[in-house]
Short mmCIF file of C-alpha atoms and ligand atoms in Angstrom, two decimals:
data_model
loop_
_atom_site.label_atom_id
_atom_site.label_comp_id
_atom_site.label_asym_id
_atom_site.label_seq_id
_atom_site.Cartn_x
_atom_site.Cartn_y
_atom_site.Cartn_z
CA MET A 1 79.05 78.42 91.32
CA THR A 2 80.59 76.68 94.40
CA HIS A 3 79.35 77.84 97.83
CA TYR A 4 81.12 77.53 101.05
CA PRO A 5 79.75 78.81 104.24
CA TYR A 6 83.47 78.97 105.47
CA LEU A 7 85.92 80.14 102.67
CA ILE A 8 89.77 80.91 103.35
CA VAL A 9 92.11 82.76 101.23
CA GLY A 10 95.77 81.37 102.16
CA GLY A 11 97.37 78.32 102.87
CA GLY A 12 99.74 79.01 105.73
CA MET A 13 99.45 77.80 109.31
CA THR A 14 97.15 80.53 110.31
CA ALA A 15 94.69 78.87 107.36
CA ASP A 16 95.19 75.55 108.84
CA ALA A 17 94.60 76.36 112.45
CA ALA A 18 91.43 78.07 111.24
CA VAL A 19 90.03 74.82 109.39
CA ARG A 20 90.70 72.71 112.24
CA ALA A 21 88.67 75.03 114.54
CA ILE A 22 85.64 75.55 112.07
CA ARG A 23 85.56 71.61 111.63
CA ALA A 24 85.56 71.36 115.86
CA ALA A 25 83.00 73.90 115.97
CA ASP A 26 80.62 72.88 112.86
CA PRO A 27 81.31 69.24 111.66
CA ASN A 28 78.94 69.80 108.68
CA GLY A 29 79.36 73.14 107.01
CA ALA A 30 81.62 73.10 103.91
CA VAL A 31 84.98 74.56 103.99
CA GLY A 32 86.91 75.51 101.18
CA LEU A 33 90.86 76.75 101.30
CA ILE A 34 92.10 78.62 98.08
CA SER A 35 96.09 79.23 98.23
CA THR A 36 99.06 80.29 95.84
CA GLU A 37 101.20 77.96 96.72
CA PRO A 38 100.98 74.48 94.87
CA HIS A 39 101.47 72.63 98.70
CA PRO A 40 99.22 72.08 101.37
CA PRO A 41 99.49 73.78 104.73
CA TYR A 42 103.28 73.57 106.31
CA ALA A 43 105.22 74.98 109.28
CA ARG A 44 107.54 77.74 108.07
CA PRO A 45 110.13 77.55 111.37
CA PRO A 46 111.79 74.06 110.15
CA LEU A 47 112.31 75.47 106.96
CA SER A 48 115.41 77.68 108.57
CA LYS A 49 116.07 75.38 111.60
CA GLY A 50 115.21 71.84 111.95
CA LEU A 51 115.24 70.82 108.42
CA TRP A 52 118.97 71.81 108.12
CA LYS A 53 119.99 69.69 111.52
CA GLY A 54 118.43 66.35 109.95
CA ASP A 55 114.78 66.66 110.66
CA PRO A 56 112.69 64.91 108.11
CA GLU A 57 110.84 67.05 105.75
CA SER A 58 107.74 64.73 106.32
CA GLY A 59 107.74 66.55 109.61
CA ILE A 60 106.40 69.99 108.03
CA TRP A 61 102.94 69.03 106.74
CA ARG A 62 100.24 70.08 108.79
CA GLY A 63 97.82 67.35 107.45
CA THR A 64 94.98 69.78 106.30
CA ASP A 65 94.57 67.73 103.57
CA SER A 66 93.37 64.78 105.70
CA ILE A 67 90.67 67.09 107.11
CA ASP A 68 87.09 67.36 105.47
CA VAL A 69 88.27 70.79 103.58
CA THR A 70 88.32 71.54 99.67
CA LEU A 71 91.98 72.61 98.70
CA ARG A 72 92.44 74.67 95.87
CA LEU A 73 95.92 75.27 95.68
CA GLY A 74 98.07 76.90 92.90
CA ARG A 75 95.70 79.65 92.62
CA ARG A 76 95.73 83.49 93.45
CA VAL A 77 92.46 85.39 94.58
CA THR A 78 92.62 88.41 92.56
CA ALA A 79 89.40 89.92 93.59
CA ILE A 80 86.69 90.24 96.30
CA ASP A 81 82.93 91.12 95.86
CA PRO A 82 81.92 91.86 99.30
CA LYS A 83 78.30 92.76 98.29
CA ALA A 84 77.66 89.42 96.26
CA GLN A 85 80.06 87.46 98.99
CA THR A 86 82.19 86.23 96.08
CA VAL A 87 85.95 85.76 95.53
CA THR A 88 87.48 85.28 91.75
CA ASP A 89 90.74 83.44 91.50
CA ASP A 90 93.60 83.62 88.43
CA GLN A 91 91.76 81.05 86.48
CA GLY A 92 88.56 83.12 86.33
CA GLU A 93 86.67 80.59 88.89
CA VAL A 94 84.26 82.71 91.07
CA THR A 95 83.40 81.17 94.67
CA ARG A 96 80.43 82.17 96.98
CA TYR A 97 81.26 82.47 100.58
CA GLY A 98 79.10 83.24 103.84
CA THR A 99 81.89 84.08 105.84
CA LEU A 100 85.52 84.44 104.43
CA LEU A 101 89.04 84.60 106.25
CA LEU A 102 91.96 86.64 104.78
CA ALA A 103 95.03 84.57 105.73
CA THR A 104 97.01 86.16 103.05
CA GLY A 105 100.54 86.34 105.51
CA GLY A 106 103.17 88.31 104.05
CA SER A 107 105.56 88.62 101.32
CA PRO A 108 109.13 89.34 101.60
CA ARG A 109 110.42 92.69 100.86
CA ARG A 110 112.68 92.90 97.74
CA LEU A 111 115.44 95.23 96.49
CA PRO A 112 114.58 97.44 93.85
CA ILE A 113 116.29 95.41 91.17
CA GLU A 114 114.96 92.58 88.72
CA ASP A 115 117.10 89.66 89.73
CA ASP A 116 116.21 85.93 90.13
CA GLN A 117 119.34 85.12 91.50
CA ILE A 118 118.38 86.46 94.81
CA ILE A 119 116.52 83.81 97.02
CA TYR A 120 113.97 85.82 98.93
CA PHE A 121 113.38 83.33 101.74
CA ARG A 122 109.98 82.29 102.93
CA THR A 123 108.25 79.11 101.21
CA TYR A 124 108.85 75.50 101.01
CA ASP A 125 109.86 75.98 97.76
CA ASP A 126 112.80 78.39 98.71
CA TYR A 127 114.12 76.06 100.93
CA ARG A 128 114.34 73.31 98.25
CA ARG A 129 115.88 75.83 96.05
CA LEU A 130 118.40 76.95 98.49
CA ARG A 131 119.10 73.26 99.59
CA ALA A 132 119.76 71.91 96.36
CA LEU A 133 122.33 75.30 95.81
CA ALA A 134 124.10 74.40 99.55
CA ASN A 135 124.54 71.03 98.07
CA GLU A 136 126.42 72.21 95.06
CA ARG A 137 127.96 75.45 95.91
CA GLN A 138 130.17 76.98 98.24
CA ARG A 139 130.18 80.62 98.87
CA PHE A 140 127.02 82.28 100.01
CA ALA A 141 126.03 85.80 100.95
CA VAL A 142 123.15 86.50 103.43
CA LEU A 143 121.48 89.89 103.24
CA GLY A 144 120.13 90.92 106.40
CA GLY A 145 120.91 90.28 109.73
CA GLY A 146 117.52 90.08 111.25
CA PHE A 147 115.32 87.15 112.11
CA ILE A 148 115.62 85.24 108.76
CA GLY A 149 118.84 86.55 107.95
CA THR A 150 120.55 85.22 111.19
CA GLU A 151 118.98 81.91 111.27
CA ILE A 152 119.75 81.16 107.33
CA ALA A 153 123.61 81.97 107.98
CA ALA A 154 123.76 79.94 110.84
CA ALA A 155 121.76 77.04 108.55
CA LEU A 156 124.20 77.32 105.84
CA ARG A 157 127.38 77.49 108.01
CA MET A 158 126.01 74.29 109.97
CA ALA A 159 125.82 72.77 106.38
CA GLY A 160 129.82 73.66 106.14
CA ARG A 161 129.65 76.69 103.68
CA GLU A 162 131.22 79.81 103.54
CA VAL A 163 128.67 82.66 104.46
CA VAL A 164 129.18 86.25 104.49
CA MET A 165 126.38 88.73 105.99
CA LEU A 166 125.55 92.00 104.67
CA VAL A 167 123.91 93.59 107.85
CA PRO A 168 123.55 97.79 107.70
CA GLU A 169 123.02 97.89 111.23
CA ALA A 170 126.03 97.70 113.89
CA GLY A 171 124.97 94.31 114.98
CA LEU A 172 123.02 91.04 114.63
CA GLY A 173 119.28 91.39 115.61
CA ALA A 174 119.60 95.31 116.30
CA ARG A 175 116.30 96.05 115.91
CA VAL A 176 115.29 93.80 118.58
CA PHE A 177 118.21 93.19 120.98
CA PRO A 178 120.07 95.59 123.60
CA ALA A 179 123.14 96.99 121.67
CA ASP A 180 125.69 94.80 123.82
CA LEU A 181 124.04 91.47 123.02
CA SER A 182 123.56 92.42 119.39
CA ARG A 183 127.19 93.17 119.28
CA PHE A 184 128.20 90.07 120.94
CA LEU A 185 126.37 87.85 118.41
CA VAL A 186 128.68 89.46 115.53
CA GLY A 187 131.75 88.10 117.59
CA TYR A 188 129.74 84.70 118.19
CA TYR A 189 128.95 84.56 114.68
CA LYS A 190 132.56 84.80 113.89
CA GLU A 191 133.75 82.26 116.07
CA GLN A 192 131.14 79.85 114.32
CA GLY A 193 132.87 80.77 111.31
CA VAL A 194 130.28 83.20 109.55
CA LYS A 195 131.68 86.79 108.21
CA PRO A 196 129.23 89.26 109.46
CA ARG A 197 130.02 92.80 107.70
CA THR A 198 128.08 95.03 109.74
CA GLY A 199 127.54 98.68 108.79
CA GLU A 200 127.75 97.24 105.18
CA GLY A 201 125.04 96.90 102.68
CA PHE A 202 123.85 95.97 99.34
CA ALA A 203 124.89 98.13 96.49
CA GLY A 204 124.53 95.74 93.53
CA LEU A 205 124.89 92.56 92.05
CA THR A 206 126.38 91.69 88.52
CA GLU A 207 127.58 88.14 87.15
CA ARG A 208 131.14 87.64 85.71
CA ALA A 209 132.01 84.11 84.17
CA GLY A 210 129.52 82.27 86.17
CA THR A 211 130.36 83.89 89.83
CA LEU A 212 127.95 86.57 91.27
CA ILE A 213 129.75 89.85 92.02
CA LEU A 214 128.02 91.41 94.98
CA LYS A 215 128.66 95.02 95.59
CA THR A 216 128.64 96.37 99.06
CA THR A 217 127.78 100.03 100.11
CA SER A 218 131.79 100.28 101.21
CA GLY A 219 132.51 99.96 97.63
CA GLU A 220 133.96 96.34 98.18
CA GLU A 221 133.09 93.58 95.60
CA LEU A 222 132.42 90.22 96.91
CA GLN A 223 132.61 86.99 94.67
CA VAL A 224 129.75 84.54 95.72
CA ASP A 225 127.86 81.71 94.38
CA THR A 226 124.27 82.15 96.01
CA VAL A 227 122.33 85.36 97.30
CA VAL A 228 119.83 84.96 99.95
CA ALA A 229 117.70 87.85 101.43
CA GLY A 230 116.03 87.98 104.48
CA LEU A 231 114.70 91.83 104.59
CA GLY A 232 111.58 91.45 106.19
CA ILE A 233 107.88 90.69 105.18
CA GLN A 234 105.18 93.39 103.90
CA PRO A 235 101.71 92.12 104.78
CA ASN A 236 99.59 91.00 101.61
CA VAL A 237 96.84 93.53 102.18
CA ALA A 238 95.93 94.28 98.47
CA LEU A 239 92.88 92.07 98.21
CA ALA A 240 91.58 93.72 101.42
CA GLU A 241 92.13 97.15 100.20
CA GLN A 242 90.27 95.92 96.63
CA ALA A 243 87.34 94.93 98.70
CA GLY A 244 87.14 97.93 100.56
CA VAL A 245 88.33 96.58 104.14
CA ARG A 246 90.30 98.96 106.69
CA VAL A 247 93.97 98.61 106.25
CA GLU A 248 96.74 100.07 108.71
CA ASN A 249 99.93 98.22 109.20
CA GLY A 250 97.92 95.18 108.09
CA ILE A 251 93.95 94.26 108.08
CA VAL A 252 92.50 95.79 110.58
CA VAL A 253 90.56 93.39 112.81
CA ASP A 254 88.17 93.91 116.05
CA GLU A 255 88.22 91.62 119.28
CA LEU A 256 86.49 88.92 117.15
CA LEU A 257 88.88 89.22 114.32
CA ARG A 258 86.15 90.93 111.83
CA THR A 259 87.18 93.37 109.52
CA SER A 260 85.29 96.38 109.04
CA ARG A 261 83.44 93.78 106.91
CA PRO A 262 81.49 91.54 109.65
CA GLU A 263 81.46 88.44 107.24
CA ILE A 264 85.13 88.98 106.47
CA PHE A 265 87.78 87.75 109.20
CA ALA A 266 91.30 88.34 109.30
CA ALA A 267 94.06 86.55 111.14
CA GLY A 268 97.85 85.78 111.48
CA ASP A 269 100.68 87.74 109.85
CA VAL A 270 98.61 89.99 107.92
CA ALA A 271 95.99 90.96 110.77
CA ASN A 272 96.55 94.13 113.02
CA PHE A 273 94.67 93.62 116.33
CA PHE A 274 94.32 95.16 119.54
CA ASN A 275 96.11 93.34 122.55
CA PRO A 276 94.90 94.43 125.56
CA ALA A 277 98.12 93.37 127.81
CA LEU A 278 100.10 96.00 125.85
CA GLY A 279 97.02 98.23 125.43
CA THR A 280 98.13 98.74 122.21
CA ARG A 281 97.24 97.32 118.29
CA VAL A 282 99.58 95.11 116.97
CA ARG A 283 100.54 92.89 113.88
CA VAL A 284 102.72 90.04 114.93
CA GLU A 285 104.84 87.98 112.40
CA HIS A 286 105.12 84.80 114.40
CA GLU A 287 103.88 81.00 114.84
CA ASP A 288 102.11 81.41 117.92
CA ASN A 289 100.03 83.91 116.82
CA ALA A 290 99.48 82.32 113.60
CA ASN A 291 98.13 79.10 115.44
CA THR A 292 96.12 80.66 118.19
CA MET A 293 94.65 83.80 115.91
CA GLY A 294 93.89 81.28 113.18
CA ALA A 295 92.00 78.99 115.60
CA ALA A 296 90.05 81.96 117.26
CA ALA A 297 89.08 83.12 113.61
CA GLY A 298 87.62 79.98 112.66
CA ARG A 299 85.61 79.43 116.16
CA ALA A 300 84.41 83.20 115.48
CA MET A 301 83.42 82.49 111.72
CA ALA A 302 81.31 79.39 112.95
CA GLY A 303 79.65 81.38 115.53
CA GLN A 304 81.48 80.56 118.47
CA GLY A 305 83.92 83.60 118.85
CA MET A 306 85.62 84.68 121.74
CA PRO A 307 87.70 88.13 122.33
CA TYR A 308 91.30 87.27 121.25
CA THR A 309 93.15 88.67 124.13
CA HIS A 310 96.59 86.09 123.75
CA LEU A 311 99.71 87.61 123.81
CA PRO A 312 101.84 85.52 121.54
CA PHE A 313 105.34 84.32 122.12
CA PHE A 314 108.11 83.71 119.60
CA TYR A 315 111.51 81.87 119.27
CA SER A 316 114.45 81.58 117.50
CA ASP A 317 117.62 79.53 117.32
CA LEU A 318 121.14 80.80 116.55
CA PHE A 319 123.77 77.99 116.27
CA GLN A 320 123.91 76.63 120.54
CA LEU A 321 122.34 79.61 121.67
CA GLY A 322 117.95 80.08 121.58
CA TYR A 323 115.36 82.16 122.79
CA GLU A 324 111.67 82.70 123.24
CA ALA A 325 110.23 86.00 123.52
CA VAL A 326 107.12 87.76 124.51
CA GLY A 327 105.55 91.21 124.04
CA GLU A 328 107.15 94.37 122.20
CA LEU A 329 110.69 93.47 121.66
CA ASP A 330 112.18 96.93 120.34
CA ALA A 331 115.66 97.89 120.91
CA ARG A 332 114.75 101.48 121.25
CA LEU A 333 112.98 100.84 124.48
CA GLU A 334 114.76 100.96 127.85
CA THR A 335 116.17 97.55 128.53
CA VAL A 336 117.05 95.69 131.90
CA SER A 337 119.50 92.77 131.30
CA ASP A 338 119.63 89.88 134.15
CA TRP A 339 122.27 87.70 133.20
CA LYS A 340 123.08 84.55 134.72
CA GLU A 341 125.97 84.11 132.27
CA PRO A 342 126.44 87.48 129.98
CA PHE A 343 124.49 86.62 127.02
CA ARG A 344 124.74 83.00 127.40
CA GLU A 345 121.82 82.70 129.82
CA GLY A 346 119.66 85.23 131.13
CA VAL A 347 116.76 87.42 130.97
CA VAL A 348 116.04 91.00 129.41
CA TYR A 349 113.19 92.92 130.20
CA TYR A 350 112.26 96.01 127.71
CA LEU A 351 110.19 98.80 129.31
CA ARG A 352 108.59 101.87 128.57
CA ASP A 353 107.88 104.59 131.29
CA GLY A 354 108.35 102.04 134.06
CA ARG A 355 106.20 99.19 132.61
CA VAL A 356 107.30 95.99 131.11
CA ARG A 357 106.69 95.67 127.30
CA GLY A 358 108.48 92.87 126.38
CA VAL A 359 110.78 89.86 127.97
CA LEU A 360 113.53 88.00 126.15
CA LEU A 361 114.24 84.65 127.67
CA TRP A 362 117.50 83.97 126.37
CA ASN A 363 118.49 80.13 126.71
CA THR A 364 115.84 80.53 129.49
CA TRP A 365 113.04 78.13 129.13
CA GLY A 366 109.51 77.65 131.12
CA GLN A 367 108.94 81.31 131.61
CA VAL A 368 106.66 82.63 128.73
CA ASP A 369 103.58 82.47 130.90
CA ALA A 370 105.44 84.33 133.99
CA ALA A 371 106.32 87.01 131.19
CA ARG A 372 103.02 87.06 129.97
CA ALA A 373 101.91 87.75 133.44
CA LEU A 374 104.59 90.45 134.22
CA ILE A 375 103.46 92.24 130.96
CA ALA A 376 100.01 92.54 132.12
CA GLU A 377 101.18 94.17 135.60
CA ARG A 378 100.99 97.78 135.52
CA GLY A 379 104.14 98.48 137.42
CA PRO A 380 105.79 100.84 137.49
CA PHE A 381 109.17 98.92 138.03
CA GLN A 382 112.38 100.33 138.77
CA ALA A 383 115.60 98.20 137.40
CA PRO A 384 116.38 96.67 140.68
CA GLN A 385 112.74 95.17 141.23
CA LEU A 386 113.30 93.00 137.85
CA LYS A 387 116.50 91.29 138.67
CA GLY A 388 115.80 87.96 139.53
CA ARG A 389 112.16 88.48 138.63
CA LEU A 390 111.72 85.55 136.78
CA PRO A 391 113.93 82.95 137.49
CA HIS A 392 116.76 81.44 135.44
CA SER A 393 116.70 77.83 134.13
C1 FAD B 1 111.65 80.44 107.21
C2 FAD B 1 110.86 81.11 108.35
C3 FAD B 1 111.20 80.78 109.79
C4 FAD B 1 110.20 81.13 110.59
N1 FAD B 1 110.62 80.75 111.91
C5 FAD B 1 109.85 81.13 112.95
C6 FAD B 1 109.88 80.67 114.61
O1 FAD B 1 110.91 80.22 114.78
N2 FAD B 1 109.38 81.55 115.33
C7 FAD B 1 108.37 81.79 114.70
O2 FAD B 1 107.54 82.30 116.14
N3 FAD B 1 107.87 82.14 113.69
C8 FAD B 1 108.70 81.74 112.58
N4 FAD B 1 108.26 82.49 111.58
C9 FAD B 1 107.21 82.92 111.56
C10 FAD B 1 105.83 82.33 110.91
O3 FAD B 1 106.20 81.11 110.23
C11 FAD B 1 105.10 82.98 110.30
O4 FAD B 1 104.29 83.97 111.49
C12 FAD B 1 103.82 82.43 109.70
O5 FAD B 1 104.00 81.37 108.87
C13 FAD B 1 102.38 83.05 109.62
O6 FAD B 1 101.58 82.46 109.06
P1 FAD B 1 100.31 82.83 107.99
O7 FAD B 1 99.57 81.89 107.42
O8 FAD B 1 99.41 84.10 108.78
O9 FAD B 1 100.87 83.44 106.85
P2 FAD B 1 101.87 83.03 105.57
O10 FAD B 1 102.79 81.59 106.38
O11 FAD B 1 102.91 84.16 105.01
O12 FAD B 1 100.77 82.33 104.55
C14 FAD B 1 99.91 82.94 103.97
C15 FAD B 1 99.44 82.06 102.75
O13 FAD B 1 98.56 82.94 102.09
C16 FAD B 1 98.88 82.79 100.61
N5 FAD B 1 98.08 83.69 99.81
C17 FAD B 1 98.54 85.19 99.94
N6 FAD B 1 97.93 85.81 98.84
C18 FAD B 1 96.88 85.05 98.43
C19 FAD B 1 96.23 85.01 97.61
N7 FAD B 1 95.76 86.54 96.95
N8 FAD B 1 95.33 83.86 97.11
C20 FAD B 1 95.43 82.93 97.59
N9 FAD B 1 96.76 82.53 98.54
C21 FAD B 1 97.35 83.78 99.02
C22 FAD B 1 100.17 82.60 100.44
O14 FAD B 1 100.79 81.81 99.34
C23 FAD B 1 100.36 81.55 101.81
O15 FAD B 1 100.25 80.30 101.56
C24 FAD B 1 109.03 81.74 110.70
C25 FAD B 1 108.89 82.31 109.28
C26 FAD B 1 109.67 81.77 108.04
C27 FAD B 1 109.69 82.35 106.74
#
């Protein structure tokens, strides 16, 4: 039976960052990585952004395969035996570990229907499939107006396709942005030629004479060629649950990213960790967290752990608009908007009980660290104190 002092389940950005950190801390200990995907680790953000703007596909690969690590790709780990410190994969192979990292990420939420016509966009293979269809077909429907839905709709539109969006909420990014900004985005997307249908959801999908008929909750039938869904993800916790590791909105980890079994670690989209600046546990589904937490987990596995106190940022592009954001961006919080030009450039502060919980830097760059520092301050803040607090670009 193969034994790895360091074994990683998952082949995403978290896994790549962990491999690199382990290698830096321990040049000799063997590292194994088992991933369901047939590809070595790659960056996901370009799949809905740069690759549609002409960036080369060759730029997405993380180069994990050029580090001293054994990659076992196209295999799903199906069971962990924490007592024996082994994992079993779907080819029946058993591998022993000294320390184990669960970097299993998340899987797209799916509609309760069996239909392989819907692309639940997450992976490089999903990108390849959608890209090929975008070369052949004209009419696309995007389900969901959140992070992935808005990016994919923009990408398809920039590729010259007809795009209709079904968005059950009143605006785009409605769970994250203040209501006025979320409504502005509906008009902005319309100006770009996208047809967002707000307050309207998915009710069914049938096929007639080679055309897909998308039924909406308002009873309309839309003729489309392809349906893409961006309905959020669910953390892949089944393995952790089977292993008896504590799970609660993700795999619960301590400050050294250990699960309730100290030789099993978790990091990235799947991990639920305590963030000191926010004073609460969070699970973050973004790149900065995957990279930083993956590296922190790798160091901890190699015995060089430091408390993970990083407050991650995230970013997105929506046609010509773009943003960076830090902390808790929840549209239900009180918000204070400080626009240089309304909805085009400015800063939005998210507050609870007078304390800044999150900062949205809308077309405003270079302020991520200042936003982090503001969130770490206790406050309380009044709205006028925040105006001009972070400079516009
Ligand atoms: C299209 C897209 C665009 C994005 N854009 C941005 C952005 O602009 N900004 C930003 O901050 N974030 C963005 N994100 C989010 C960011 O990509 C994720 O936070 C990050 O990829 C999470 O990395 P991860 O390694 O933790 O999880 P994942 O990327 O989900 O990787 C998990 C890996 O584990 C494997 N796996 C799962 N279960 C098993 C098992 N049982 N056995 C073996 N392998 C298993 C999976 O196959 C996968 O390879 C985007 C995500 C997507 C999908």
